[in-house]
Amino acid sequence: MGFARACSVALVGVEGVVVEVQADLEPGVAAFTLVGLPDKSLVESRDRVRAAVVNSGAEWPQKKLTVGLSPASVPKGGSGFDLAVACAVLGAAERIAPAAITDVVMIGELGLDGRVRPVRGVLPAVLAAAEAGYRKVVVPEQTAGEAALVPGVSVLGVRSLRQLIAVLSDEPVPDEPEIHEEGRPDTMLAGLMVPGAGIGTGLALNSAQGGGHRPDLADVAGQELPRKALEVAAAGGHHLLLSGPPGAGKTMLAERLSAILPPLTRQESLEVTAVHSVAGILPPGEPLVSRAPYCAPHHSATMQSLVGGGNGLPRPGAVSLAHRGVLFLDEAPEFSVRALDALRQPLESGHVVVARSAGVVRLPARFLMVLAANPCPCGRHTLTGAACECPPSSVRRYQARLSGPLLDRVDLRVRVAPVKRQDLMGLGGRGESTVDVAARVHEARRRAADRLAGTHWTTNSEVPGHELRTRLLAAPGALMAAERDMERGLLTARGLDRVLRVAWTLADLRGADRPEASDIAVALELRTGISRGASVLDRAS
């Protein structure tokens, strides 16, 4: 009779649960039984592990073999348990010392030839192992950099089961040549990619486009007010609605927003990387996401693809892929009403809770939302001499697709006018570059972080309204205009809180200690679109 145990990790959303893999050998008819609530892909590991062990030069035990995954009540899926199962079996067969694998967490898929293939979700799995007190982790060689991001954990990256057996047995480690051919896709990386997700989904637009040119705010012709609204949105984390005719530059503005956001902190980078690793869109060779992500789903996206879902345990959706970054919904009225209204809860809470019959998953979803919308189905409504052919009822139905409760959560609503000829031809000069705007945004964020030090809030958009009305007070008399709008029904209670948050961001941008009446007036105009006298740009500068 032989017994051994190793450890692996089961992922539930982006959170991990350490699983003890126990192997027991008893005299009897040779059989391999796997218990512990495994899914189909995990049940198939019996054949993968057997072939991998034999092809690695080890002897497969010809006894009754039972492998248990504990805790048995937690659903387990995927091929990442293969390495732990193989080592537990070899420990029970005394090919390796059982004590050598007892406190080691092993994550990886085994090929039939014994090679260790990478799997998704290595970072959150290693984080879970570290939180549970484990300090030794074995992962595939390709994901060793991702696992090494977790402090205090010793990471061993292996290329094959044969190498791991040699390390655990204090034997010479054999050299495993790479089988990847130059100029052809690396098949070993296939396990890191979700089919259909596409490499780059949810990642910031930092790569060069169009012959080495990077998207820059200076490329946007004119549009001074939308550019200022973009800066305010980035500085305070405020949601933004850009409304205007086709070709005015709404998409260009949104695509440049992630570039003016500050770099992610270490903790934020780990959060974003964990989500992207589970989703299978983490680029090979880039284990840590350091820039704010940018996700722009098509308007045909379903509610499940936006907030998360799928068969079995839910997978991260677009709101989670845009965590700590930008979620851009182009042609927002073309999205289904059900999908748009599903965004209301994560916009408030910063996370989404998806409940399915297989379990309940909590996914991070603190993102900056940008909506782009045409004024009517043809896009020419409100344009002088544009001959809009949409009947009034059609215009009302089109605009009503963005519900009142959703728009109430949008802090900045800006109309993007058609580009003027002189701006398009460059006669008015180029606007500020991304670098210049990003510097002001970074300084405004620093001021907000200093003010909010000691709390769990980092941006003005996260501060509760109670704090804004009791502790973080505006200048005396500054709220008179906002209070009048609330009495007239132009503002809700949530709307008043959001006006205060935008006013604090405006004060941070101009280096003031607290918002003045002019900041409140600018915030009101940016939210309601109603002119408050002097130009918004003049007072916001």
mmCIF file of C-alpha atoms in Angstrom, residues 83 104-108 115-118 122 126 136-148 153-165 167 173-174 176:
data_model
loop_
_atom_site.group_PDB
_atom_site.id
_atom_site.type_symbol
_atom_site.label_atom_id
_atom_site.label_comp_id
_atom_site.label_asym_id
_atom_site.label_seq_id
_atom_site.Cartn_x
_atom_site.Cartn_y
_atom_site.Cartn_z
ATOM 1 C CA LEU A 83 1.244 17.761 -12.957
ATOM 2 C CA VAL A 104 4.650 21.889 -3.199
ATOM 3 C CA VAL A 105 1.902 23.438 -5.354
ATOM 4 C CA MET A 106 1.996 22.143 -8.926
ATOM 5 C CA ILE A 107 0.176 23.714 -11.866
ATOM 6 C CA GLY A 108 0.438 22.520 -15.437
ATOM 7 C CA ARG A 115 6.118 17.753 -21.790
ATOM 8 C CA VAL A 116 4.552 20.305 -19.444
ATOM 9 C CA ARG A 117 2.195 22.649 -21.245
ATOM 10 C CA PRO A 118 1.146 26.083 -19.914
ATOM 11 C CA VAL A 122 -1.299 30.868 -13.255
ATOM 12 C CA VAL A 126 -0.079 31.248 -7.290
ATOM 13 C CA LYS A 136 7.116 26.398 -3.329
ATOM 14 C CA VAL A 137 5.399 26.338 -6.716
ATOM 15 C CA VAL A 138 6.069 24.330 -9.870
ATOM 16 C CA VAL A 139 4.697 25.748 -13.126
ATOM 17 C CA PRO A 140 5.346 25.321 -16.862
ATOM 18 C CA GLU A 141 8.476 27.065 -18.057
ATOM 19 C CA GLN A 142 6.496 29.493 -20.259
ATOM 20 C CA THR A 143 4.539 30.875 -17.271
ATOM 21 C CA ALA A 144 7.390 31.019 -14.739
ATOM 22 C CA GLY A 145 7.657 34.802 -15.215
ATOM 23 C CA GLU A 146 3.978 35.236 -14.441
ATOM 24 C CA ALA A 147 4.241 33.097 -11.280
ATOM 25 C CA ALA A 148 7.354 34.974 -10.143
ATOM 26 C CA VAL A 153 7.198 32.295 -3.442
ATOM 27 C CA SER A 154 9.950 30.094 -4.857
ATOM 28 C CA VAL A 155 9.046 29.257 -8.468
ATOM 29 C CA LEU A 156 10.391 26.339 -10.460
ATOM 30 C CA GLY A 157 9.647 26.404 -14.183
ATOM 31 C CA VAL A 158 9.925 22.985 -15.834
ATOM 32 C CA ARG A 159 9.771 21.908 -19.445
ATOM 33 C CA SER A 160 8.862 18.246 -18.886
ATOM 34 C CA LEU A 161 7.792 15.738 -16.265
ATOM 35 C CA ARG A 162 11.153 14.037 -16.719
ATOM 36 C CA GLN A 163 12.907 17.204 -15.541
ATOM 37 C CA LEU A 164 10.637 17.524 -12.506
ATOM 38 C CA ILE A 165 11.217 13.916 -11.462
ATOM 39 C CA VAL A 167 14.759 17.670 -9.532
ATOM 40 C CA VAL A 173 18.346 17.201 -14.816
ATOM 41 C CA PRO A 174 18.039 16.118 -18.452
ATOM 42 C CA GLU A 176 14.828 19.020 -23.091
#
